[in-house]
C-alpha atoms as a printed R data frame, in Angstrom:
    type eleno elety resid chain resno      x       y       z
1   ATOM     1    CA   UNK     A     1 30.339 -67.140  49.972
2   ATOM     2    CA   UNK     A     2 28.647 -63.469  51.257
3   ATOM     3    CA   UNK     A     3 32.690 -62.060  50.020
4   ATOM     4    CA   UNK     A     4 32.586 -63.933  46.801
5   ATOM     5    CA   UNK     A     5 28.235 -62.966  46.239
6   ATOM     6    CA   UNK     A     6 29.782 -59.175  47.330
7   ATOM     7    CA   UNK     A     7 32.654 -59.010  45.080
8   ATOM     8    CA   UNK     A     8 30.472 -60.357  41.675
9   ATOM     9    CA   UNK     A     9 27.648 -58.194  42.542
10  ATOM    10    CA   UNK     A    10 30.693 -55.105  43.114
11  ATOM    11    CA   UNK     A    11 32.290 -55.833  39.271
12  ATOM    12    CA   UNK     A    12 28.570 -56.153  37.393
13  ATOM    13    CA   UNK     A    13 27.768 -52.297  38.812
14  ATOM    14    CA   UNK     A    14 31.482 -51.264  38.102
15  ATOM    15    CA   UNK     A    15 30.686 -52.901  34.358
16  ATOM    16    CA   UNK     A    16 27.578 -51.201  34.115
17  ATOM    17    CA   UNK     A    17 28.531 -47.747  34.985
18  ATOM    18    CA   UNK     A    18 31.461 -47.942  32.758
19  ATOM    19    CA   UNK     A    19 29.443 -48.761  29.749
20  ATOM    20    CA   UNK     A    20 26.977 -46.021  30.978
21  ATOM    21    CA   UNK     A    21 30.184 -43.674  30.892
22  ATOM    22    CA   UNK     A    22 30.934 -45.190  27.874
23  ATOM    23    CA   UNK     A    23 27.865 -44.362  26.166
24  ATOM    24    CA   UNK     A    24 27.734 -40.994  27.711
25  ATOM    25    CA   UNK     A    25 31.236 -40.133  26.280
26  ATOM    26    CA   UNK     A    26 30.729 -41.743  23.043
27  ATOM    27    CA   UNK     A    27 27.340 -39.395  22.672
28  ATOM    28    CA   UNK     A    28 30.001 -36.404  23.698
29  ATOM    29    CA   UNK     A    29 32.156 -37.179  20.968
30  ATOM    30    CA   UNK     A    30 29.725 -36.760  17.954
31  ATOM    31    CA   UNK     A    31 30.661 -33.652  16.067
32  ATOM    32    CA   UNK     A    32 27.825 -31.603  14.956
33  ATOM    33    CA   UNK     A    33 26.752 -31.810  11.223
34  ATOM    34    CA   UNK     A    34 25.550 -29.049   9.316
35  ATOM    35    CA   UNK     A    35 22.248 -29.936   6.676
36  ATOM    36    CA   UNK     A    36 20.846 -27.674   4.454
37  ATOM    37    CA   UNK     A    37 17.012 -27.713   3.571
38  ATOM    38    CA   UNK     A    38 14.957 -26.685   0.883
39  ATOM    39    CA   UNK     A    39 10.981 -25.052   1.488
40  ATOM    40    CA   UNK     A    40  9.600 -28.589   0.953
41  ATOM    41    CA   UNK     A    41  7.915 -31.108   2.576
42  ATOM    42    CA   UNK     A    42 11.140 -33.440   2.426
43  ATOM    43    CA   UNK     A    43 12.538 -31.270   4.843
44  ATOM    44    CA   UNK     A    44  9.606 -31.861   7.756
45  ATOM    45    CA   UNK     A    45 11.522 -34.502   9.302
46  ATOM    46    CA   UNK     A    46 14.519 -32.405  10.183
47  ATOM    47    CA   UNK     A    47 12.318 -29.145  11.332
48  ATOM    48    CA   UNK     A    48 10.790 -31.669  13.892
49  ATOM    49    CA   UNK     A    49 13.613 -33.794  14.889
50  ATOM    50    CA   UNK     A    50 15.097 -30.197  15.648
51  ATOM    51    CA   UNK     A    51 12.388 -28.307  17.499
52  ATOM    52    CA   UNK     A    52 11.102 -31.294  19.456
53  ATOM    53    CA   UNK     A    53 14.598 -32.418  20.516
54  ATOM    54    CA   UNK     A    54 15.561 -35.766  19.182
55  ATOM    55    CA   UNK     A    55 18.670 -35.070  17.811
56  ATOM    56    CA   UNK     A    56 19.692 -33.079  21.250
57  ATOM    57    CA   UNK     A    57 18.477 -36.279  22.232
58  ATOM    58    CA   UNK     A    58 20.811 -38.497  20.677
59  ATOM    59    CA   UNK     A    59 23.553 -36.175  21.250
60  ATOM    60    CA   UNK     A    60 24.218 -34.354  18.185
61  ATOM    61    CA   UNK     A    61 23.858 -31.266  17.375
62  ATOM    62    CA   UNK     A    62 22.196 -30.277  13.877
63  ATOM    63    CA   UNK     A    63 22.762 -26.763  12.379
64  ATOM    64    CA   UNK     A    64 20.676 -26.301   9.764
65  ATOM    65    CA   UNK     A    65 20.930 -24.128   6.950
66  ATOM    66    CA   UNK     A    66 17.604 -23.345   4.308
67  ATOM    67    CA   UNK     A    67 17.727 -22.470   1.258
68  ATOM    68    CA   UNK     A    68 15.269 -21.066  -1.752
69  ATOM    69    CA   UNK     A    69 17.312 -22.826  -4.398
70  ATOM    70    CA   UNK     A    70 18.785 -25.826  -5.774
71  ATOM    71    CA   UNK     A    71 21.761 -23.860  -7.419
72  ATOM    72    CA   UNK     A    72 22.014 -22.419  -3.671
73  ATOM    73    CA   UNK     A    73 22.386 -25.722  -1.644
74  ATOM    74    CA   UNK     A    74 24.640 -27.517  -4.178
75  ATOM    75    CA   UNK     A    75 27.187 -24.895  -4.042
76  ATOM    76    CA   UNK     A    76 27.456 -24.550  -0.477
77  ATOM    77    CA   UNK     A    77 27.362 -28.076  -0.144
78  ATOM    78    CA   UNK     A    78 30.736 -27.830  -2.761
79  ATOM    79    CA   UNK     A    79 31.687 -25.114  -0.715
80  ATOM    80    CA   UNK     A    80 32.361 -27.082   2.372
81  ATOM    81    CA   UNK     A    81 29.332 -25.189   4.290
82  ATOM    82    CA   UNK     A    82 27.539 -28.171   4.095
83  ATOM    83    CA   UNK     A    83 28.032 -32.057   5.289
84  ATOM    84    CA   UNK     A    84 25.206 -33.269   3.669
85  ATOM    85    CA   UNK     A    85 21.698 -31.481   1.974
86  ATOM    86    CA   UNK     A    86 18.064 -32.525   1.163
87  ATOM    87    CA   UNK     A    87 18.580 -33.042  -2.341
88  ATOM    88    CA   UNK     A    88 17.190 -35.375  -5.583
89  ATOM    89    CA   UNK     A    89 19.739 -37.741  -7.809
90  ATOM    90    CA   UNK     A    90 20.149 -34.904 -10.688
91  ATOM    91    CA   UNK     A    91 22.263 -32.562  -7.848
92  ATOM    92    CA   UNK     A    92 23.829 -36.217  -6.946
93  ATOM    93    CA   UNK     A    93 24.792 -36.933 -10.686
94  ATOM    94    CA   UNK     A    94 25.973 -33.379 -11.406
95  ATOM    95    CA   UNK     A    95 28.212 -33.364  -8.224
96  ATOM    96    CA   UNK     A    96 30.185 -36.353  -9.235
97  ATOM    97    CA   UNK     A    97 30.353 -35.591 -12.638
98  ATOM    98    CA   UNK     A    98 31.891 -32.560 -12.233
99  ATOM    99    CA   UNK     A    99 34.550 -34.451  -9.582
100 ATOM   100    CA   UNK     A   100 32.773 -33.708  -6.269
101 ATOM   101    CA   UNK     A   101 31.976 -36.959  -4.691
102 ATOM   102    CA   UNK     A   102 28.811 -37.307  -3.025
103 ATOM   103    CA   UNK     A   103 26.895 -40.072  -1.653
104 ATOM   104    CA   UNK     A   104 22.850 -40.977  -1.306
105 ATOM   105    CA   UNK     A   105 22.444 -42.317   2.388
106 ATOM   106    CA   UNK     A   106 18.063 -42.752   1.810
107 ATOM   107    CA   UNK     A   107 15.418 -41.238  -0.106
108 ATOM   108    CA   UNK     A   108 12.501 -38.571   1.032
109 ATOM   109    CA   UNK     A   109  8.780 -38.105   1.003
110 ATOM   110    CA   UNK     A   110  8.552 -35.394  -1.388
111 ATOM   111    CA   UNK     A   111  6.306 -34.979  -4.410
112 ATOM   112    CA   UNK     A   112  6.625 -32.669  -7.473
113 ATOM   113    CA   UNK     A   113  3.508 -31.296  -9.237
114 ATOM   114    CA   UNK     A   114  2.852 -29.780 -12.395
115 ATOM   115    CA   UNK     A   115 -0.161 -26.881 -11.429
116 ATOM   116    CA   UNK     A   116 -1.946 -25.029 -14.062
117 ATOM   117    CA   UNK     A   117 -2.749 -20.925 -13.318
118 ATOM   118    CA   UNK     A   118 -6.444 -20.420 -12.948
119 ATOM   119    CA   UNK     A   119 -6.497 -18.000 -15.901
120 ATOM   120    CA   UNK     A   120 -4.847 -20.222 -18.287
121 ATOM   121    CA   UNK     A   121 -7.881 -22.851 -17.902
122 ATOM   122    CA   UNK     A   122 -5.850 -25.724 -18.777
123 ATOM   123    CA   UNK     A   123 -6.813 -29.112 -16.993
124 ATOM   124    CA   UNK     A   124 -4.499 -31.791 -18.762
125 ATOM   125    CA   UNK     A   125 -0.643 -31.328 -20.183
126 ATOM   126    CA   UNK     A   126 -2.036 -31.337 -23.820
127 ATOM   127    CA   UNK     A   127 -3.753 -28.061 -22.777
128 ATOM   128    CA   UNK     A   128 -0.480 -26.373 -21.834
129 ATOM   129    CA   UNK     A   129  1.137 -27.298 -25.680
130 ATOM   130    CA   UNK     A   130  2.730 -23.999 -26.838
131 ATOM   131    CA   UNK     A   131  1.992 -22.245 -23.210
132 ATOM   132    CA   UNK     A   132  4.763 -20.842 -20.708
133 ATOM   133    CA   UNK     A   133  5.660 -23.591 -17.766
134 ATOM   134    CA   UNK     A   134  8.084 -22.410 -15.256
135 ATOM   135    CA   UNK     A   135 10.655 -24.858 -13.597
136 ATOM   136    CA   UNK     A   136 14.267 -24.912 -13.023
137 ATOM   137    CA   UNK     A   137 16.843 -26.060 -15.603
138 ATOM   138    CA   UNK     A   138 18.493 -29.460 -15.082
139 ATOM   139    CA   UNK     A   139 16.976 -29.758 -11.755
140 ATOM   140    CA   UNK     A   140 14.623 -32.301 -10.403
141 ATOM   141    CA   UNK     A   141 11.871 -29.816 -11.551
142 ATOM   142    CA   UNK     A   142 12.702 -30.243 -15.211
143 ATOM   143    CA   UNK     A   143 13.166 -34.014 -15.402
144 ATOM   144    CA   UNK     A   144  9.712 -34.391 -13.498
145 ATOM   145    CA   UNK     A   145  8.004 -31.982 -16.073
146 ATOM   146    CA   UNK     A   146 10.103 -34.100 -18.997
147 ATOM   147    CA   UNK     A   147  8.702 -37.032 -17.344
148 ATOM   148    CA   UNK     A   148  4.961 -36.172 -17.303
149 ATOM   149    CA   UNK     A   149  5.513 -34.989 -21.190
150 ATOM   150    CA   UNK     A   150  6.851 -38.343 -21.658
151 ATOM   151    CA   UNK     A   151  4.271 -39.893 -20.225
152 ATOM   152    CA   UNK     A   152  1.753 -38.169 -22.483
153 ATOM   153    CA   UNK     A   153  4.002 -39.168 -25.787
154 ATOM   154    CA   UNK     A   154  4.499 -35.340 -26.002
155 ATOM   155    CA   UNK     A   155  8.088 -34.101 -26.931
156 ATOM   156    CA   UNK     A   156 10.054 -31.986 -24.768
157 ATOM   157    CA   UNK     A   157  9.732 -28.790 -26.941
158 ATOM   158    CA   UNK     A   158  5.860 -28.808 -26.588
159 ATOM   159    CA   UNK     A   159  6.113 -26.531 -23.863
160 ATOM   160    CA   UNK     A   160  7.729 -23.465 -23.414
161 ATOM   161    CA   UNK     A   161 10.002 -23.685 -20.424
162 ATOM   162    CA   UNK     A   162 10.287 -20.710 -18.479
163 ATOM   163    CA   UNK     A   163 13.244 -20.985 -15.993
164 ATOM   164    CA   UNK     A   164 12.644 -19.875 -12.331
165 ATOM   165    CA   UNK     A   165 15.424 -21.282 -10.068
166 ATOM   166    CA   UNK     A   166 13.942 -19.841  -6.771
167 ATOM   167    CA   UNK     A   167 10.346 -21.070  -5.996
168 ATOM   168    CA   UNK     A   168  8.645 -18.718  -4.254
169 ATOM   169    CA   UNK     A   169  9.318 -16.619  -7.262
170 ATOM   170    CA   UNK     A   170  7.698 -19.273  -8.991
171 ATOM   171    CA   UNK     A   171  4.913 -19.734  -7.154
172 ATOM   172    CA   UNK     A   172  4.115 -15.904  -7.483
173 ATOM   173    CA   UNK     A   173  4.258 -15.555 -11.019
174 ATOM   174    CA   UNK     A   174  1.764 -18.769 -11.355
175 ATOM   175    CA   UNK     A   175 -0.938 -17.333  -9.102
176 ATOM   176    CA   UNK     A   176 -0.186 -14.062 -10.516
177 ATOM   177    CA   UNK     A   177 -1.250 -15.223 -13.775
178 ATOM   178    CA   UNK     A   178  2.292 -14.582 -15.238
179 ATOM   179    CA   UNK     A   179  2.397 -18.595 -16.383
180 ATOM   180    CA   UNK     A   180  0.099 -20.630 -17.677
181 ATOM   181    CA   UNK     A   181  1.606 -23.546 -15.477
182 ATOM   182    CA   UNK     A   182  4.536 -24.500 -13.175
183 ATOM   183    CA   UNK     A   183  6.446 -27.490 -11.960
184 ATOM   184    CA   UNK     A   184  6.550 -27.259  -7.747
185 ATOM   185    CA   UNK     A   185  7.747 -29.092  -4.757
186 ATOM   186    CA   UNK     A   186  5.278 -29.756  -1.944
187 ATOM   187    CA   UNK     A   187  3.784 -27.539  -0.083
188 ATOM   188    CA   UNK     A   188  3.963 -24.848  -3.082
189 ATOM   189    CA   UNK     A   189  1.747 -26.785  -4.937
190 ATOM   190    CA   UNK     A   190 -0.923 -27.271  -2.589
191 ATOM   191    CA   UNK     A   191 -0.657 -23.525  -1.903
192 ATOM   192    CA   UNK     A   192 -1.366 -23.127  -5.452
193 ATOM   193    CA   UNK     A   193 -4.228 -25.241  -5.849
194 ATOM   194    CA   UNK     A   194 -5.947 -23.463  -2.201
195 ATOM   195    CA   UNK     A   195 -5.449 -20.351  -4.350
196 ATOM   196    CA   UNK     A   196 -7.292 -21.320  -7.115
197 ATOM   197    CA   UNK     A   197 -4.532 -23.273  -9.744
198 ATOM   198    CA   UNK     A   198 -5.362 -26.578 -11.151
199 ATOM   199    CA   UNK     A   199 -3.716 -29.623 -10.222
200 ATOM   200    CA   UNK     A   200 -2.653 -31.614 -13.451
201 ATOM   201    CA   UNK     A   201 -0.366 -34.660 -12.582
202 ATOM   202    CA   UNK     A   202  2.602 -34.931 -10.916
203 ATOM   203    CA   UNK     A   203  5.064 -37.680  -9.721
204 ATOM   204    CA   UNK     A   204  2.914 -39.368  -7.250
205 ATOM   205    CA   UNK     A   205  0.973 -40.373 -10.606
206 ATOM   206    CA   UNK     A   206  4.078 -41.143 -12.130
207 ATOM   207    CA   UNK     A   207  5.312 -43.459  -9.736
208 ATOM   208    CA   UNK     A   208  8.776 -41.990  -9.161
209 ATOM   209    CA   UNK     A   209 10.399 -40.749  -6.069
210 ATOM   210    CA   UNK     A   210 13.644 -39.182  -7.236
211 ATOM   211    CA   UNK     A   211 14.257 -36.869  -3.353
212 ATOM   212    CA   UNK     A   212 17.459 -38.107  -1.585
213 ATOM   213    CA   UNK     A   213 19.379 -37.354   1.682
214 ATOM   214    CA   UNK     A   214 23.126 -36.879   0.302
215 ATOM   215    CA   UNK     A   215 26.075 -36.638   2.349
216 ATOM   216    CA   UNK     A   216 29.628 -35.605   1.242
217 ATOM   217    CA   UNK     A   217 31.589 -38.693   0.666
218 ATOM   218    CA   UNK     A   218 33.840 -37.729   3.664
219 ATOM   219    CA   UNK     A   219 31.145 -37.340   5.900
220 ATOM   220    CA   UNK     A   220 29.474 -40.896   4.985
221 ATOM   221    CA   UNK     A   221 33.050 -42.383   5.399
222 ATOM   222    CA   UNK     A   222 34.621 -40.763   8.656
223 ATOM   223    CA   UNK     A   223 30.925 -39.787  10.228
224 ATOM   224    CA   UNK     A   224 29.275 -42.663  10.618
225 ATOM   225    CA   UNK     A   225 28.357 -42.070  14.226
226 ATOM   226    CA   UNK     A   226 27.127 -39.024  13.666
227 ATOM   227    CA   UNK     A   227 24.681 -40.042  10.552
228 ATOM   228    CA   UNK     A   228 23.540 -42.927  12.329
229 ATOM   229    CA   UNK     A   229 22.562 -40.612  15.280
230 ATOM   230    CA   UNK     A   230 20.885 -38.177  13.056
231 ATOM   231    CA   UNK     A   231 18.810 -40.923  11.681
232 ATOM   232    CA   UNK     A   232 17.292 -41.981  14.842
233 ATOM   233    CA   UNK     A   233 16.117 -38.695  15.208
234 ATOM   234    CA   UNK     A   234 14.666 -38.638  12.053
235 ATOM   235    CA   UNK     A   235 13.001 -41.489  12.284
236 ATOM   236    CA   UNK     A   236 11.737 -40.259  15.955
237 ATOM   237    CA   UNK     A   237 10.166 -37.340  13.755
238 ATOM   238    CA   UNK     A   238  8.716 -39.400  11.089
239 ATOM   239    CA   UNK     A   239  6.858 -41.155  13.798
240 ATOM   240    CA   UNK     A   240  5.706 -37.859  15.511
241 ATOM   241    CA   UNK     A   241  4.197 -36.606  12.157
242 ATOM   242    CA   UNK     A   242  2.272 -39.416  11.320
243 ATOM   243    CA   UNK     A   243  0.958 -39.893  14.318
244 ATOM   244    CA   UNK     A   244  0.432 -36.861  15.626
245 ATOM   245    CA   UNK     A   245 -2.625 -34.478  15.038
246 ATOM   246    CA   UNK     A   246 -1.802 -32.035  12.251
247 ATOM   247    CA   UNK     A   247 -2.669 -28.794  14.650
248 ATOM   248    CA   UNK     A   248 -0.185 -29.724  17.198
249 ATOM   249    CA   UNK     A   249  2.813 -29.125  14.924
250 ATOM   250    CA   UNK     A   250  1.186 -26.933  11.740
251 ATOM   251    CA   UNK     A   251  2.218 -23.282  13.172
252 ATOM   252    CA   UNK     A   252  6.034 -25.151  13.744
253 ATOM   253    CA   UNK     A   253  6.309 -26.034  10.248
254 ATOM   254    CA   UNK     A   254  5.123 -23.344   8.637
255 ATOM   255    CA   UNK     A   255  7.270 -20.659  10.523
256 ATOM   256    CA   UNK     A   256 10.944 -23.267  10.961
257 ATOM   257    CA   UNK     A   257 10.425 -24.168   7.274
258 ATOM   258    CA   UNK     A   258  9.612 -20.786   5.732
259 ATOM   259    CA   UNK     A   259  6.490 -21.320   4.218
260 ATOM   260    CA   UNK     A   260  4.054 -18.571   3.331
261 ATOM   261    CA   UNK     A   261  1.115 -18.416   5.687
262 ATOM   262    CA   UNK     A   262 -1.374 -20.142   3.153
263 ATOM   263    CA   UNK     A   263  0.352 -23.099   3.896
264 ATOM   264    CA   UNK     A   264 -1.484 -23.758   7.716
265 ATOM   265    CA   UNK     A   265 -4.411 -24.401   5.703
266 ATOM   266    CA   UNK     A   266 -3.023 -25.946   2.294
267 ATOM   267    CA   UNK     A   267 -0.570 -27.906   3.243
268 ATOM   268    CA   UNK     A   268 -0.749 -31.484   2.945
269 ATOM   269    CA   UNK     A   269  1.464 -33.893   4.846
270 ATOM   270    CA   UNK     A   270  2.912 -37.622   2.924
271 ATOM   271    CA   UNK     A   271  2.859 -40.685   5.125
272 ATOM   272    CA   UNK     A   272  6.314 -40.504   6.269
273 ATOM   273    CA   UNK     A   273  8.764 -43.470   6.062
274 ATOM   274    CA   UNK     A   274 12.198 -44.297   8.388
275 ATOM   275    CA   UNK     A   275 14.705 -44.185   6.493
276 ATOM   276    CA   UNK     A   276 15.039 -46.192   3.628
277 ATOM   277    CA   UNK     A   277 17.554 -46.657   0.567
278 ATOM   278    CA   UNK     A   278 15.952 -45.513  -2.803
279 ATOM   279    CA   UNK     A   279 14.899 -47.823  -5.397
280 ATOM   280    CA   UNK     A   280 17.632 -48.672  -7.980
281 ATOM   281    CA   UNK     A   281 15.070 -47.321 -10.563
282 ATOM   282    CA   UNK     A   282 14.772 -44.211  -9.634
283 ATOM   283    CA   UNK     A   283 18.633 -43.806  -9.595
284 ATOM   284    CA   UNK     A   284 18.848 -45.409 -13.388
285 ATOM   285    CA   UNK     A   285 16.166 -43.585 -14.613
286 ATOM   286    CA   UNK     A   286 17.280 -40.400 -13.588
287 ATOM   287    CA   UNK     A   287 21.139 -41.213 -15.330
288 ATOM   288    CA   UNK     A   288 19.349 -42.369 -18.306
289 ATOM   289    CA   UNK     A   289 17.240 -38.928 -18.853
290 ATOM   290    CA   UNK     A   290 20.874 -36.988 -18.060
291 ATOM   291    CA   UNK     A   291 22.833 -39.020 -20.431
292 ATOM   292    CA   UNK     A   292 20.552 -38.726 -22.925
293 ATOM   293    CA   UNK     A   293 20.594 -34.693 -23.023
294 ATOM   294    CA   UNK     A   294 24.505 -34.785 -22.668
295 ATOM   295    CA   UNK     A   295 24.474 -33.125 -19.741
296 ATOM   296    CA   UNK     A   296 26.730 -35.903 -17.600
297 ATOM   297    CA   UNK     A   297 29.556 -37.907 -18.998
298 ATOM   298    CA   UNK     A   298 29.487 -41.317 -17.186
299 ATOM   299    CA   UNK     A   299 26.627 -43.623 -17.250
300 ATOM   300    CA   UNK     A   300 26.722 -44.148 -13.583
301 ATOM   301    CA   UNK     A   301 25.126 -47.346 -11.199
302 ATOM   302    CA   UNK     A   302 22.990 -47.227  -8.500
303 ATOM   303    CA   UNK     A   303 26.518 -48.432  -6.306
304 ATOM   304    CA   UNK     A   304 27.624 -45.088  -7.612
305 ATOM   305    CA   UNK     A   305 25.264 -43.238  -5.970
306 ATOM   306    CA   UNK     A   306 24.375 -44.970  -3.015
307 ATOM   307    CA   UNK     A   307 25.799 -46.020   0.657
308 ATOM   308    CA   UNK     A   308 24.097 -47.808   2.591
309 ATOM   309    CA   UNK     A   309 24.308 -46.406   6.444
310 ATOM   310    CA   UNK     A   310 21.600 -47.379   7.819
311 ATOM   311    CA   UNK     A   311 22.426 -50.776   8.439
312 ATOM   312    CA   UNK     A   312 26.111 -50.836   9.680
């Protein structure tokens, strides 16, 4: 009985350190991925997940790769510089449109503001009516700002639309008094408001959450490992910034996600989510305002535009 008790008790540790092995070697095999970021808040998650570890922790390494504009980050996505990007579901639509096939894998905490200058003295959108408002054409910027005029049964031409592509560029001409308002991404709009601009409205009031994590279609179908990895870390991070004191990881963010140093005080953090798919509305609602100024050619469907990764 001790030989047979000896030889069971032999074949569960030889079982055990093979799937050990197993797991060590399957970690091993993960190829890295390359992301690129924008100077948002959406991109938090990564920034942490990076300089705390968690993705070295899963065993995959992340290069990352920031960039100032939209235009930017979509073509080195195209490019083949890029496996996947933070991103919104205009940049998704225009990328399969024009052939490239991209795929959502879950949306992002980011927020989009419309901010008045402090010497134009508006305080609601009807103030701005006739007035220069800066954003970025056929970007998540401009169907945000088409949004809120919506919203206030004011047509799109009420405005003037000044178009910025980079934001910091846009941030400096609002507080410079150059604009009487602008359309920006978290933290730039906080920044503006600490420095005197006027908040209006923004999508938060709107309800909509159009931000995305996109992948390359090739990625999402011969990378699985590797995005399902980088999600764990993600969602280590989203833990770590909700529940961690803001002045344990403020310097961090501003430096790894190129802020401007206004932001340590400004900057205001969403309650983070794991990763989650995006609502179908957000997808349709975005194709609808696209097809309707003729700028895509197929009324796509949230299957279209979406993958779901997170479960398989």
């Amino acid at each position: 009985m001790k030989k047979y008790a000896l030889l069971i008790m032999t074949m569960l540790l030889v079982g055990l350190l093979a799937g050990c092995g197993g797991q060590q070697e399957a970690k091993k095999d993960l190829q890295p991925l390359t992301i690129g970021l924008m100077p948002d808040t959406d991109s938090l998650p990564f920034i942490i997940a990076q300089e705390k570890g968690y993705f070295k922790e899963e065993g995959l390494e992340v290069n990352i790769q920031q960039y100032k504009s939209a235009m930017d980050r979509d073509s080195a996505l195209q490019s083949g510089n890029l496996d996947g990007a933070i991103s919104d579901m205009l940049a998704v639509a225009f990328a399969k449109d024009g052939g490239f096939n991209v795929k959502v894998t879950s949306f992002t905490d980011g927020s989009y503001k419309l901010i008045a200058s402090k010497q134009s003295g508006a305080k609601s959108v009807a103030d701005l009516k006739g007035q220069d408002v800066a954003v970025s054409r056929n970007t998540i910027i401009e169907y945000v700002t088409d949004q809120i005029l919506a919203k206030e049964n004011l047509p799109e031409d009420s405005i003037n639309k000044v178009i910025i592509p980079q934001i910091p560029t846009r941030l400096e001409m609002l507080q410079n008094g150059k604009l009487a308002a602008a359309t920006l991404p978290e933290p730039m709009a906080s920044i503006a408001v600490h420095n005197g601009c006027q908040f209006v409205t923004g999508s938060d009031e709107l309800g909509i959450n159009p931000g995305v994590i996109m992948f390359t279609a090739k990625t999402t179908n011969d990378r699985r490992a590797e995005i399902a990895a980088m999600y764990r870390a993600y969602n280590k991070a989203v833990d770590y910034l909700n529940n961690t004191p803001r002045d344990e990881y403020i310097d961090l963010v501003v430096e790894k996600g190129g802020f401007p140093p206004t932001a340590k005080e400004a900057l205001k953090l969403p309650e983070y989510h794991h990763a989650t798919l995006p609502k179908e509305s957000d997808v349709v609602d975005c194709v609808k305002w696209l097809k309707s100024k003729g700028l895509i050619k197929k009324n796509y469907t949230y299957a279209d535009f979406v993958v779901d990764v997170l479960n398989k």
